[in-house]
PDB file of C-alpha atoms in Angstrom:
ATOM      1  CA  MET A   1      10.305   8.102 -25.868  1.00  0.00           C
ATOM      2  CA  ILE A   2      11.520  11.692 -25.951  1.00  0.00           C
ATOM      3  CA  TRP A   3      12.912  11.381 -22.419  1.00  0.00           C
ATOM      4  CA  THR A   4      14.786   8.237 -23.423  1.00  0.00           C
ATOM      5  CA  VAL A   5      16.335   9.959 -26.432  1.00  0.00           C
ATOM      6  CA  ILE A   6      17.303  12.972 -24.332  1.00  0.00           C
ATOM      7  CA  GLY A   7      18.763  10.737 -21.622  1.00  0.00           C
ATOM      8  CA  GLN A   8      20.784   8.710 -24.122  1.00  0.00           C
ATOM      9  CA  GLY A   9      22.020  11.917 -25.740  1.00  0.00           C
ATOM     10  CA  ILE A  10      23.194  13.309 -22.416  1.00  0.00           C
ATOM     11  CA  TYR A  11      24.837  10.002 -21.510  1.00  0.00           C
ATOM     12  CA  SER A  12      26.652   9.848 -24.870  1.00  0.00           C
ATOM     13  CA  ALA A  13      27.791  13.455 -24.573  1.00  0.00           C
ATOM     14  CA  SER A  14      29.136  12.833 -21.078  1.00  0.00           C
ATOM     15  CA  GLN A  15      31.060   9.763 -22.261  1.00  0.00           C
ATOM     16  CA  TRP A  16      32.520  11.789 -25.111  1.00  0.00           C
ATOM     17  CA  ALA A  17      33.477  14.586 -22.700  1.00  0.00           C
ATOM     18  CA  ALA A  18      35.116  12.067 -20.350  1.00  0.00           C
ATOM     19  CA  VAL A  19      37.359  10.767 -23.150  1.00  0.00           C
ATOM     20  CA  ILE A  20      38.286  14.322 -24.157  1.00  0.00           C
ATOM     21  CA  LEU A  21      39.096  15.211 -20.551  1.00  0.00           C
ATOM     22  CA  LEU A  22      41.158  12.046 -20.177  1.00  0.00           C
ATOM     23  CA  ALA A  23      43.078  12.881 -23.354  1.00  0.00           C
ATOM     24  CA  GLN A  24      43.764  16.423 -22.152  1.00  0.00           C
ATOM     25  CA  VAL A  25      44.782  15.493 -18.628  1.00  0.00           C
ATOM     26  CA  GLY A  26      46.391  12.103 -19.168  1.00  0.00           C
ATOM     27  CA  GLY A  27      47.503  11.675 -22.743  1.00  0.00           C
ATOM     28  CA  GLN A  28      47.400   9.099 -25.488  1.00  0.00           C
ATOM     29  CA  VAL A  29      48.507   6.184 -23.333  1.00  0.00           C
ATOM     30  CA  ASP A  30      45.733   6.772 -20.814  1.00  0.00           C
ATOM     31  CA  VAL A  31      43.118   6.968 -23.557  1.00  0.00           C
ATOM     32  CA  GLY A  32      44.460   3.715 -24.981  1.00  0.00           C
ATOM     33  CA  LEU A  33      44.296   2.003 -21.588  1.00  0.00           C
ATOM     34  CA  TYR A  34      40.754   3.284 -21.118  1.00  0.00           C
ATOM     35  CA  ALA A  35      39.774   1.974 -24.546  1.00  0.00           C
ATOM     36  CA  LEU A  36      41.326  -1.425 -23.795  1.00  0.00           C
ATOM     37  CA  GLY A  37      39.522  -1.571 -20.453  1.00  0.00           C
ATOM     38  CA  LEU A  38      36.208  -0.769 -22.122  1.00  0.00           C
ATOM     39  CA  ALA A  39      36.844  -3.281 -24.905  1.00  0.00           C
ATOM     40  CA  LEU A  40      37.406  -6.031 -22.345  1.00  0.00           C
ATOM     41  CA  THR A  41      34.711  -5.215 -19.799  1.00  0.00           C
ATOM     42  CA  ALA A  42      31.794  -3.841 -21.822  1.00  0.00           C
ATOM     43  CA  PRO A  43      30.938  -7.044 -23.732  1.00  0.00           C
ATOM     44  CA  LEU A  44      31.376  -9.097 -20.582  1.00  0.00           C
ATOM     45  CA  PHE A  45      28.912  -7.093 -18.523  1.00  0.00           C
ATOM     46  CA  LEU A  46      26.488  -6.721 -21.429  1.00  0.00           C
ATOM     47  CA  PHE A  47      26.413 -10.501 -21.706  1.00  0.00           C
ATOM     48  CA  LEU A  48      26.124 -11.102 -17.967  1.00  0.00           C
ATOM     49  CA  GLY A  49      23.403  -8.470 -17.621  1.00  0.00           C
ATOM     50  CA  LEU A  50      21.008 -10.774 -19.532  1.00  0.00           C
ATOM     51  CA  GLN A  51      18.857  -7.755 -20.470  1.00  0.00           C
ATOM     52  CA  LEU A  52      17.140  -8.249 -17.111  1.00  0.00           C
ATOM     53  CA  ARG A  53      15.997  -4.644 -17.003  1.00  0.00           C
ATOM     54  CA  SER A  54      13.998  -5.114 -20.201  1.00  0.00           C
ATOM     55  CA  VAL A  55      12.724  -8.506 -19.094  1.00  0.00           C
ATOM     56  CA  GLN A  56      11.497  -7.067 -15.807  1.00  0.00           C
ATOM     57  CA  ALA A  57       9.866  -4.108 -17.544  1.00  0.00           C
ATOM     58  CA  THR A  58       7.956  -6.392 -19.903  1.00  0.00           C
ATOM     59  CA  ASP A  59       6.806  -8.834 -17.212  1.00  0.00           C
ATOM     60  CA  ILE A  60       3.199  -7.681 -17.467  1.00  0.00           C
ATOM     61  CA  GLN A  61       1.720 -10.540 -15.484  1.00  0.00           C
ATOM     62  CA  GLY A  62       4.161 -10.006 -12.632  1.00  0.00           C
ATOM     63  CA  ASP A  63       5.319 -13.611 -12.597  1.00  0.00           C
ATOM     64  CA  PHE A  64       8.563 -12.618 -10.911  1.00  0.00           C
ATOM     65  CA  SER A  65       9.212 -10.051  -8.215  1.00  0.00           C
ATOM     66  CA  PHE A  66      12.038  -7.544  -8.074  1.00  0.00           C
ATOM     67  CA  SER A  67      13.877  -9.778  -5.606  1.00  0.00           C
ATOM     68  CA  ASN A  68      13.953 -12.582  -8.194  1.00  0.00           C
ATOM     69  CA  TYR A  69      15.666 -10.347 -10.738  1.00  0.00           C
ATOM     70  CA  PHE A  70      17.975  -8.836  -8.139  1.00  0.00           C
ATOM     71  CA  SER A  71      18.989 -12.229  -6.731  1.00  0.00           C
ATOM     72  CA  LEU A  72      19.959 -13.313 -10.252  1.00  0.00           C
ATOM     73  CA  ARG A  73      21.797 -10.105 -11.054  1.00  0.00           C
ATOM     74  CA  LEU A  74      24.047 -10.066  -7.962  1.00  0.00           C
ATOM     75  CA  PRO A  75      25.785 -13.424  -8.559  1.00  0.00           C
ATOM     76  CA  LEU A  76      26.188 -12.583 -12.243  1.00  0.00           C
ATOM     77  CA  MET A  77      27.893  -9.310 -11.385  1.00  0.00           C
ATOM     78  CA  GLY A  78      30.077 -11.164  -8.874  1.00  0.00           C
ATOM     79  CA  ALA A  79      31.067 -13.588 -11.632  1.00  0.00           C
ATOM     80  CA  GLY A  80      31.771 -10.599 -13.846  1.00  0.00           C
ATOM     81  CA  LEU A  81      34.114  -9.196 -11.213  1.00  0.00           C
ATOM     82  CA  LEU A  82      35.948 -12.526 -10.981  1.00  0.00           C
ATOM     83  CA  ILE A  83      36.369 -12.622 -14.757  1.00  0.00           C
ATOM     84  CA  THR A  84      37.468  -8.988 -14.689  1.00  0.00           C
ATOM     85  CA  ALA A  85      40.128  -9.872 -12.109  1.00  0.00           C
ATOM     86  CA  GLY A  86      41.345 -12.588 -14.467  1.00  0.00           C
ATOM     87  CA  LEU A  87      41.458 -10.138 -17.356  1.00  0.00           C
ATOM     88  CA  ALA A  88      43.366  -7.650 -15.225  1.00  0.00           C
ATOM     89  CA  PHE A  89      45.870 -10.402 -14.454  1.00  0.00           C
ATOM     90  CA  LEU A  90      46.224 -11.217 -18.177  1.00  0.00           C
ATOM     91  CA  TYR A  91      46.839  -7.552 -19.051  1.00  0.00           C
ATOM     92  CA  PRO A  92      49.163  -6.334 -16.291  1.00  0.00           C
ATOM     93  CA  HIS A  93      50.027  -3.092 -18.093  1.00  0.00           C
ATOM     94  CA  ALA A  94      46.329  -2.161 -18.091  1.00  0.00           C
ATOM     95  CA  SER A  95      45.254  -3.939 -14.909  1.00  0.00           C
ATOM     96  CA  GLY A  96      44.153  -0.758 -13.118  1.00  0.00           C
ATOM     97  CA  ALA A  97      41.973   0.440 -15.964  1.00  0.00           C
ATOM     98  CA  VAL A  98      40.480  -3.013 -16.562  1.00  0.00           C
ATOM     99  CA  TRP A  99      39.754  -3.618 -12.885  1.00  0.00           C
ATOM    100  CA  TRP A 100      38.214  -0.220 -12.107  1.00  0.00           C
ATOM    101  CA  LEU A 101      36.106  -0.181 -15.258  1.00  0.00           C
ATOM    102  CA  GLY A 102      34.852  -3.660 -14.348  1.00  0.00           C
ATOM    103  CA  VAL A 103      33.985  -2.519 -10.836  1.00  0.00           C
ATOM    104  CA  ALA A 104      32.178   0.532 -12.212  1.00  0.00           C
ATOM    105  CA  LYS A 105      30.202  -1.576 -14.673  1.00  0.00           C
ATOM    106  CA  ALA A 106      29.281  -4.131 -11.999  1.00  0.00           C
ATOM    107  CA  LEU A 107      28.071  -1.424  -9.633  1.00  0.00           C
ATOM    108  CA  ARG A 108      26.154   0.326 -12.385  1.00  0.00           C
ATOM    109  CA  ALA A 109      24.466  -2.907 -13.435  1.00  0.00           C
ATOM    110  CA  SER A 110      23.625  -3.831  -9.837  1.00  0.00           C
ATOM    111  CA  VAL A 111      21.699  -0.654  -9.108  1.00  0.00           C
ATOM    112  CA  LYS A 112      19.929  -0.361 -12.429  1.00  0.00           C
TER     113      LYS A 112
END
């Protein structure tokens, strides 16, 4: 449990530092675009992730193999990328931020 708390603390601190760096280098508009991109993509990929990591970790009897979870996760992340492309089309002023944050979230969820 201690390692989880430490890991989450480091992750949160790095996210905070990334926003500060973005504000210093880019400015208010870039921080706003980043926030919009996160607001659009984070709930989408949280929903499509289906908490499969937790489900796999609690599969004590081993009813399903890693390939079962992985073969479900890949099409869901592909669907997430399609929806992200649609969101980027709907928000043309923030399309770059929305698209690249969606790609990053899909890749992160695929390797987890």
